Coordinates of C-alpha atoms in Angstrom, one line a residue:
X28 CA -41.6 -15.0 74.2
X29 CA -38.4 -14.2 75.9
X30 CA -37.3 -11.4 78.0
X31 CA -34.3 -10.3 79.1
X32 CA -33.3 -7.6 82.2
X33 CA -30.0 -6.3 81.9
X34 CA -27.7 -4.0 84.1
X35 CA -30.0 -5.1 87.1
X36 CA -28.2 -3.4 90.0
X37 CA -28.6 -6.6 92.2
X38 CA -30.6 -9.6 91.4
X39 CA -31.5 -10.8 94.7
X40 CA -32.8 -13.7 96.6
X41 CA -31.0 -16.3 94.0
X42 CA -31.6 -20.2 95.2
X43 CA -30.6 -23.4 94.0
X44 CA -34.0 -25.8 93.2
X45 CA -34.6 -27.9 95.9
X46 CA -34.1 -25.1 99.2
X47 CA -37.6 -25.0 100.2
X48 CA -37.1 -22.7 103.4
X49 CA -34.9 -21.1 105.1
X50 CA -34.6 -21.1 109.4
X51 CA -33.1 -19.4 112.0
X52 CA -29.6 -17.5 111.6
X53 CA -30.4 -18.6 107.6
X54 CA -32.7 -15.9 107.4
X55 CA -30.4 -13.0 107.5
X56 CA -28.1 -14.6 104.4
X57 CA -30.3 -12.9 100.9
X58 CA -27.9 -14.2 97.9
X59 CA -27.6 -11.4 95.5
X60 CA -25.6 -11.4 92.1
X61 CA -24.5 -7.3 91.4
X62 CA -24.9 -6.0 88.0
X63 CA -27.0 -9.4 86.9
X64 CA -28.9 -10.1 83.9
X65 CA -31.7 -12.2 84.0
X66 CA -33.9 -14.1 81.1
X67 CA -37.3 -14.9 81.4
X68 CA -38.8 -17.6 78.7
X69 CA -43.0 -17.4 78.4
X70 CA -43.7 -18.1 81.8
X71 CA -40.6 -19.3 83.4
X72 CA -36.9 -18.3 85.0
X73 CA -34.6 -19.6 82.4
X74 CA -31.2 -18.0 83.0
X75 CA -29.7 -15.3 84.8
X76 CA -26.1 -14.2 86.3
X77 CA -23.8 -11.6 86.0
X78 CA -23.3 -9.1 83.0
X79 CA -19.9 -10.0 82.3
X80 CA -22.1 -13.6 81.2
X81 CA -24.7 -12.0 79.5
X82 CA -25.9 -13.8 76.6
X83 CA -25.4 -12.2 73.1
X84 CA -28.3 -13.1 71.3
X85 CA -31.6 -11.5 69.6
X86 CA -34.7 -11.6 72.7
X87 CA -38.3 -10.3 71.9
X88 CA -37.8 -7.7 74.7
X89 CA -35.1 -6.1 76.3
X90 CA -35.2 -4.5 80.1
X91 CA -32.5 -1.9 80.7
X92 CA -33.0 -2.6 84.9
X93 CA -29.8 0.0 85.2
X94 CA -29.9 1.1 89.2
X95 CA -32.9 -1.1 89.7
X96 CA -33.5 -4.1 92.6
X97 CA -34.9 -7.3 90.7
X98 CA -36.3 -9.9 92.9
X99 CA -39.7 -12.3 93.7
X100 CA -42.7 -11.6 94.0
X101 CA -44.1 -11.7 97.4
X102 CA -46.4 -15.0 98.3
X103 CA -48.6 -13.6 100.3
X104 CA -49.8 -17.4 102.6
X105 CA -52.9 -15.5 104.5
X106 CA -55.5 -13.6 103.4
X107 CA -59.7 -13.2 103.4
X108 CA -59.2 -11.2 100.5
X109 CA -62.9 -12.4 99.2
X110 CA -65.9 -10.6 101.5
X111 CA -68.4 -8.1 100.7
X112 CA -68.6 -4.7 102.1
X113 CA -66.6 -3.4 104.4
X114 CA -66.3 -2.9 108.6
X115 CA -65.1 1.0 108.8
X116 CA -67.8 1.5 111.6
X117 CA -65.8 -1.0 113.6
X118 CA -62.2 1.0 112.9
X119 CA -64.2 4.1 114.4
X120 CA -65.6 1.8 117.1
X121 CA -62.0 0.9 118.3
X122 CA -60.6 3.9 117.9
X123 CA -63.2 5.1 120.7
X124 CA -62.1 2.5 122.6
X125 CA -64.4 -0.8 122.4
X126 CA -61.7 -3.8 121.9
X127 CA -62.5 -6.8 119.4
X128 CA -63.7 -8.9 121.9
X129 CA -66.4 -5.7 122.5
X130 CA -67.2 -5.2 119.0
X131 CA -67.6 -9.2 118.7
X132 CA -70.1 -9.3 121.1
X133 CA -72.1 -6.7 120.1
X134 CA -72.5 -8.3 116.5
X135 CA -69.9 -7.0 114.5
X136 CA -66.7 -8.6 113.6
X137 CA -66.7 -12.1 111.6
X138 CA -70.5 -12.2 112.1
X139 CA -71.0 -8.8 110.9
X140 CA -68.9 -9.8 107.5
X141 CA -70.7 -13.0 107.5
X142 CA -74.3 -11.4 107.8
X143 CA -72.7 -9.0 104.6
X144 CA -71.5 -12.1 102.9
X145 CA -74.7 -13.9 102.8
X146 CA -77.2 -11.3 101.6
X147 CA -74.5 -10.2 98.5
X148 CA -75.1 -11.7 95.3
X149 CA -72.2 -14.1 94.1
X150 CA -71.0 -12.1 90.6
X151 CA -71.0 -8.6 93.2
X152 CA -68.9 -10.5 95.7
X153 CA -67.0 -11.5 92.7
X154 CA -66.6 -8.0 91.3
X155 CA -65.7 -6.4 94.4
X156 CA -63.0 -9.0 95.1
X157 CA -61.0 -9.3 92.0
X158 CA -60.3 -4.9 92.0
X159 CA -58.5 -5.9 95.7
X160 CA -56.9 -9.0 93.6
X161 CA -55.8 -6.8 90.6
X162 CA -54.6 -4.3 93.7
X163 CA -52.2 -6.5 95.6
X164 CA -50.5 -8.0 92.3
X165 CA -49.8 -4.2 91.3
X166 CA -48.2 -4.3 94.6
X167 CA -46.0 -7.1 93.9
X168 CA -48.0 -10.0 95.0
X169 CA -47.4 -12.8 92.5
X170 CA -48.9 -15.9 94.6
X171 CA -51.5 -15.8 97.1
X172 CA -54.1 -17.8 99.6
X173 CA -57.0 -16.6 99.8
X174 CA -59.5 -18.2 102.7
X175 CA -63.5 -18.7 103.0
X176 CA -64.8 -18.5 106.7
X177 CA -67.7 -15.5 105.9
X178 CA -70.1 -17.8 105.3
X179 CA -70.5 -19.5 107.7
X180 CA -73.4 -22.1 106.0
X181 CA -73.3 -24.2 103.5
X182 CA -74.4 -22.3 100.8
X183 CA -72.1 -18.7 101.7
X184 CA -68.8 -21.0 101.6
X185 CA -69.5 -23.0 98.5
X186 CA -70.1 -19.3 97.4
X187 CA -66.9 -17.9 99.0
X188 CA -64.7 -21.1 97.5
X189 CA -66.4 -20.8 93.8
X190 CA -65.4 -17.1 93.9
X191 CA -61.3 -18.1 94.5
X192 CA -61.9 -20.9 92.1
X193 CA -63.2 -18.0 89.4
X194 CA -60.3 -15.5 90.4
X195 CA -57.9 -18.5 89.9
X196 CA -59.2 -19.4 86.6
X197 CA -59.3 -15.5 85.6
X198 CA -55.9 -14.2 86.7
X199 CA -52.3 -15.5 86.2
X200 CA -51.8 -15.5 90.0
X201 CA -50.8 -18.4 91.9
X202 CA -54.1 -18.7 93.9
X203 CA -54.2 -21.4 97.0
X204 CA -57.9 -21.9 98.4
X205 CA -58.4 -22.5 102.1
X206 CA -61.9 -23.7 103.8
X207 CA -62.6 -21.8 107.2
X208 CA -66.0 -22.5 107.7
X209 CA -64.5 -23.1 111.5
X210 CA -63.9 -19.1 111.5
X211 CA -66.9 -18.9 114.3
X212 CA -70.0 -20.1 115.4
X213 CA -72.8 -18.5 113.7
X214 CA -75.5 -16.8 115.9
X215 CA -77.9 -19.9 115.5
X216 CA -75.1 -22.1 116.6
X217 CA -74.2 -20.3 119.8
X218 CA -75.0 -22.8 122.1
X219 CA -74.9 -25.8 120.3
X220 CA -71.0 -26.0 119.0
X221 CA -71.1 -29.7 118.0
X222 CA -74.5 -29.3 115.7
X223 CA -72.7 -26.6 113.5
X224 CA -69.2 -29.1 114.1
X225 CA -71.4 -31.5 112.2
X226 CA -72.9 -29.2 109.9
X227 CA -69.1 -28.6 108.6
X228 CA -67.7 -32.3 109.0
X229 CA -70.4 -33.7 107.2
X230 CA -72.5 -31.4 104.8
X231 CA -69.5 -28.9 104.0
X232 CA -66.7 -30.8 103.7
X233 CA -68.2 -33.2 101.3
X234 CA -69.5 -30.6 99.0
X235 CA -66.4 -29.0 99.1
X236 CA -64.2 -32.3 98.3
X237 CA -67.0 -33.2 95.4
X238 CA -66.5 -29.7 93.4
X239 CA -62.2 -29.9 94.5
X240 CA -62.5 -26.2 95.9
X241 CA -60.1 -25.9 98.4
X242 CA -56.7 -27.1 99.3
X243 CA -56.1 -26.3 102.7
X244 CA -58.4 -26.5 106.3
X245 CA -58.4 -23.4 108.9
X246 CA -60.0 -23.0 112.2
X247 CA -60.0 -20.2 114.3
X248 CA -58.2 -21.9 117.3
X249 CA -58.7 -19.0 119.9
X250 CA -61.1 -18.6 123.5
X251 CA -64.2 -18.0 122.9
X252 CA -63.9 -19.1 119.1
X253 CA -63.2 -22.6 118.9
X254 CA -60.9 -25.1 121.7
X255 CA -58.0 -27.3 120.7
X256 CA -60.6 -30.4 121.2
X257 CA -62.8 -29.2 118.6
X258 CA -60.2 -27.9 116.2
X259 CA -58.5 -31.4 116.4
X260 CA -62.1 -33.0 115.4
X261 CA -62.1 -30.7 112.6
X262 CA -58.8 -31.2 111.6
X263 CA -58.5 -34.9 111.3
X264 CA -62.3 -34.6 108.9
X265 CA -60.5 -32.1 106.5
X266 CA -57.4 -34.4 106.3
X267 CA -59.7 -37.8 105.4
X268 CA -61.1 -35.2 102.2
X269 CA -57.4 -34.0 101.4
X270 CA -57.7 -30.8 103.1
X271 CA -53.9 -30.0 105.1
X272 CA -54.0 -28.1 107.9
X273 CA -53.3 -24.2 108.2
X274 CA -54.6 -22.7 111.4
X275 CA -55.8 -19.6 113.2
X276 CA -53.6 -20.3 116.5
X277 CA -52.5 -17.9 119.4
X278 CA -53.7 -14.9 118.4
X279 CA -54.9 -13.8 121.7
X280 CA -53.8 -16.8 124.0
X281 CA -52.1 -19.7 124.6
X282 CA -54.1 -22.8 125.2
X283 CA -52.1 -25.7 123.6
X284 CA -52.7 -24.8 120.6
X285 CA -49.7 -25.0 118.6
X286 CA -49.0 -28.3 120.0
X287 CA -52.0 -30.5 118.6
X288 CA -51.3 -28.5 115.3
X289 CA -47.8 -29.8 114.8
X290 CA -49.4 -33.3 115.9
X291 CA -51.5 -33.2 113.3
X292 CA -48.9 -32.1 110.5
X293 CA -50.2 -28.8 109.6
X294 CA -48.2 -27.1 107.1
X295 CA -48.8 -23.4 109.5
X296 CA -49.9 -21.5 112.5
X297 CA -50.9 -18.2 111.8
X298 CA -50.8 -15.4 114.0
X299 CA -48.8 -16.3 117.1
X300 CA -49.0 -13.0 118.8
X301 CA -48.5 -14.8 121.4
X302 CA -45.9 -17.7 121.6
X303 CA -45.0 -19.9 125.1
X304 CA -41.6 -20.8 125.8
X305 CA -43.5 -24.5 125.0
X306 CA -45.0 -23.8 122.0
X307 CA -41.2 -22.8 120.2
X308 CA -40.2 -26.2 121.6
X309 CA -42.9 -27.8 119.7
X310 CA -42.0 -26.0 116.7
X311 CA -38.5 -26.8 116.5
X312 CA -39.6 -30.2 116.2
X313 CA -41.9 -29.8 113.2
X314 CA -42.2 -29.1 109.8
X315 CA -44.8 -26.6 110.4
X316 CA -44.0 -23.0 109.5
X317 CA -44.8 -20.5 112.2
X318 CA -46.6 -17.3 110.1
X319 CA -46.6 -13.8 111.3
X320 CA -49.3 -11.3 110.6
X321 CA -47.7 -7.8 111.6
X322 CA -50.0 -5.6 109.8
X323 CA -52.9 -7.1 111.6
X324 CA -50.8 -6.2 115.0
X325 CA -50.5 -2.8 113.8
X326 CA -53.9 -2.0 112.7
X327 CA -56.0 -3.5 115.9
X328 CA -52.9 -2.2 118.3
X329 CA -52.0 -6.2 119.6
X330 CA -48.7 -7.1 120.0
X331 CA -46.6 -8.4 117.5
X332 CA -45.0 -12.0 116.9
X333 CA -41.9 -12.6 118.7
X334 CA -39.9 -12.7 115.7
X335 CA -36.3 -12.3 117.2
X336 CA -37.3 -14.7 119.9
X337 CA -38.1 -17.5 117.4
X338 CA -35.3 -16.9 115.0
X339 CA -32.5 -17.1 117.8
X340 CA -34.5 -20.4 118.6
X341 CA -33.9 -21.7 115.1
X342 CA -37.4 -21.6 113.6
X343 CA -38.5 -20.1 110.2
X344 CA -41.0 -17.7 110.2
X345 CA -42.8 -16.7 107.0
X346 CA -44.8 -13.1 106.3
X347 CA -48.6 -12.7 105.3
X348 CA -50.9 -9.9 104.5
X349 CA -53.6 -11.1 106.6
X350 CA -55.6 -8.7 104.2
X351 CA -59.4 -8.7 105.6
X352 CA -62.4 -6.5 106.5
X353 CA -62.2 -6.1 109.9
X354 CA -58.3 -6.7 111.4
X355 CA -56.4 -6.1 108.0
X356 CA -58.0 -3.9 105.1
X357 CA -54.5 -3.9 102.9
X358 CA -53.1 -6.5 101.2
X359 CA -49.7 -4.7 101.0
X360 CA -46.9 -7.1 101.2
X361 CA -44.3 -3.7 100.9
X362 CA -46.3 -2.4 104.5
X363 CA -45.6 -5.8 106.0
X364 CA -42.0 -6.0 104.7
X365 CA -41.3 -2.6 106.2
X366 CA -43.7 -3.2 109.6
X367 CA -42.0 -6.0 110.3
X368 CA -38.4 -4.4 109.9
X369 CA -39.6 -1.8 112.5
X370 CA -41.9 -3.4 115.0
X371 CA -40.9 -6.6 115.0
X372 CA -37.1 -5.9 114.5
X373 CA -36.4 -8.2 111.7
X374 CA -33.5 -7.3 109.7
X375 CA -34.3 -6.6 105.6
X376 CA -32.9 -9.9 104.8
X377 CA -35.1 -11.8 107.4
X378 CA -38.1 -9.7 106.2
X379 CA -37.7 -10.7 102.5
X380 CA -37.0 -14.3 102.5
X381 CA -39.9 -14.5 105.0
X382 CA -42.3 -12.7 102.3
X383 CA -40.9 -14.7 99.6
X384 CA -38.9 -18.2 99.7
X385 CA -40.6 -18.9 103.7
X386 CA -44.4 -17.2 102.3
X387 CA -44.0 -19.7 99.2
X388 CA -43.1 -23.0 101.8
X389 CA -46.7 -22.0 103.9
X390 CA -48.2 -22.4 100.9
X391 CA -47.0 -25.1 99.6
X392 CA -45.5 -23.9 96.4
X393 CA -41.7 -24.1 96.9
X394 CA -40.7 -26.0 93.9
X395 CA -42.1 -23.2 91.5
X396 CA -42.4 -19.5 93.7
X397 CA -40.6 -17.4 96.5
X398 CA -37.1 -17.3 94.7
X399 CA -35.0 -16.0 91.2
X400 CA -34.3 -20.0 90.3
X401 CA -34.1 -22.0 87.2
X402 CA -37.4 -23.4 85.9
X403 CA -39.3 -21.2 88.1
X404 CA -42.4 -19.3 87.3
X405 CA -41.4 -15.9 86.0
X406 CA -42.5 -13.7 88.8
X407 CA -40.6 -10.8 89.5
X408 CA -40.7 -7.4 90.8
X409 CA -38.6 -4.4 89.0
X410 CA -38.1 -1.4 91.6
X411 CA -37.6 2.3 90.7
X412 CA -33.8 3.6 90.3
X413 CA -32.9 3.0 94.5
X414 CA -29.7 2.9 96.6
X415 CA -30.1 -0.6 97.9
X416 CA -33.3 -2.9 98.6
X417 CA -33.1 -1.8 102.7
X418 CA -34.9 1.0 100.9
X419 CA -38.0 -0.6 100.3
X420 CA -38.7 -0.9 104.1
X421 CA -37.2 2.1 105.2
X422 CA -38.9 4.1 102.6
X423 CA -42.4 2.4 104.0
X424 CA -45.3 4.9 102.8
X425 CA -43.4 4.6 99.3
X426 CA -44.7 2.6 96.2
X427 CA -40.8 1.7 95.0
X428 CA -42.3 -0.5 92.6
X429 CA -42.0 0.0 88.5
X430 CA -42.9 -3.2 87.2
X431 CA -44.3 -6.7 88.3
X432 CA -44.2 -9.5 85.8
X433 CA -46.8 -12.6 87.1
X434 CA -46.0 -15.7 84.8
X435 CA -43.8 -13.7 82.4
X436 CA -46.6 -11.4 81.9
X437 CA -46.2 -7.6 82.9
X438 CA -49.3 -6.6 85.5
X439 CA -49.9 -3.1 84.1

């Protein structure tokens, strides 16, 4: 099956193979080719360039893309998009003023989704997760990480993981799988932080390995959750099953952190809300990409990642959803575009490459997602008729989207 786009007012983010990320003062440059044409073949990027170019040949479908932005999906690196129920008590409960450390300790939080998680049948969980899959691709998300870390046993993550492993088999979608068993200690496991350490390092991680259910490792790295000793431990066992390192880091403090992350190669850190004048040091001097999570800032009313900080130091920073019960409900990559245009001052260009070329790098996926490039999976979003792609932040309550194609196929 081939498709062509013609007349495509500008076809943007257009890469060479091989750039995997971009950093720093890079981030504001989006190439864009102006009145483009571009040919997707089955499920790939086979050709595209200006109309002057334009081949002259019989295709299976035609696009007319006349005053319409063409670009990549959005790879949304973070999300929990797989949990039962919901936590709208606790958006009333902050909105009367208890904070999440509050709401935490009165049950609710990751325990409360946990607690919903485990007493939820596995098909309902299922069910309930793929409308909020089927949701965000709508929206324009074409590859996506989804986490476990609501079970917090053995039995309600091997549930969680087989759930992503189902979605992954079910829907084109790029799906990554992430094991965060480490997302808190359940109520049993209060006072005894190594027994449920162990419980993960060498009942979970086995399991998990055996059945090939996950592709990444997250702890919550945070006071109160779990220290950098124990996040090291926890590292080092996922790594020794093939597990690389994304963490939970910063979200509320800085406590060294970042530091044993980057020495232990971990392909993010998530969150950084809060970022030391060390911790950028230590980045610069990684591979690791730094993640930001601005709808999450917005929702919960925490401050944002210091994104202008950490570009003028050099660093990439890539975009995420952070789509869960409790800190996130919306998957939205448009709202995070757009949020972090406005709160955290990134300029259009900065926001997109993050969502797309930066969010495909933090998971892993940068030889075939996150940019319009030869021999890459056909994933592409078709906007409405609009003036210039600065509209789809500024225009932020707005769906701008008319079509999303996921592996060449349109997501209707």
């Amino acid at each position: 099956m081939k498709t062509i786009l013609i007349n495509i007012k500008e076809l943007i983010q257009v890469r060479e193979m091989g750039v995997q990320k971009v950093s720093g003062s890079e981030m504001s440059v989006l190439p864009i080719i102006k009145n483009a044409y571009l040919l997707l073949e089955n499920d790939i990027i086979s050709d595209f360039g200006s109309m002057e170019n334009c081949p002259n040949q019989v295709f299976e479908q035609v696009i007319d893309a006349t005053d319409r932005i063409v670009m990549p999906t959005w790879c949304d690196s973070h999300t929990h998009l797989v949990y039962a129920g919901n936590r709208i008590q606790e958006f009333v409960d902050r909105i009367n003023g208890l904070s999440y450390e509050e709401i935490a300790n009165r049950g609710g939080g990751i325990l409360n989704s946990a607690q919903k998680l485990n007493e939820t049948a596995e098909n309902e969980i299922y069910e309930q997760s793929k409308v909020r899959l089927e949701e965000v691709m709508k929206l324009g998300t074409g590859a996506i990480e989804i986490k476990s870390g609501y079970g917090l046993s053995v039995v309600g993550e091997l549930k969680m993981l087989r759930i992503i492993k189902r979605l992954a088999k079910n829907y084109p979608i790029q799906i990554k799988a992430t094991f965060l068993g480490a997302h808190a200690f359940p109520k049993e496991y209060k006072e005894n932080h190594a027994g449920y350490i162990d419980l993960i390092i060498n009942e979970m991680l086995p399991k998990i390995a055996a059945e090939k259910l996950a592709d990444y490792i997250d702890v919550f790295l945070e006071a109160g959750y779990f220290s950098v000793e124990e996040t090291e431990q926890i590292m080092i066992a996922g790594k020794k099953h093939g597990l690389i390192p994304k963490i939970h880091v910063n979200q509320f403090t800085a406590i060294g952190g970042i530091a044993v992350c980057v020495k232990q190669n971990a392909l993010t850190v998530d969150h950084l809300e809060v970022v030391t004048d060390e911790d950028i040091e230590v980045l610069k001097k990684a591979g690791t990409m730094a993640v930001a999570l601005p709808s999450c800032s917005y929702f919960i009313s925490i401050p944002y990642t210091p994104a202008r900080k950490m570009i003028a130091a050099g660093l990439p920073l890539a975009l995420a959803s952070d789509y869960n019960p409790g800190t996130t409900p919306s998957g939205n990559m448009n709202f995070v575009v757009a949020t972090a245009c406005i709160k955290m001052k990134m300029t259009p260009e900065e926001a997109i490459n993050a969502a797309t070329i930066n969010g495909a790098y933090a998971m892993g996926i940068s030889n075939t997602h996150g940019s319009i490039t030869k021999g890459k999976k056909a994933n592409i979003i078709l906007t409405k008729p609009i003036h210039s792609f600065y509209q789809l932040p500024y225009e932020f309550g707005s769906n701008l989207i008319e079509k999303v194609f996921i592996e060449g196929k349109l997501i209707s």
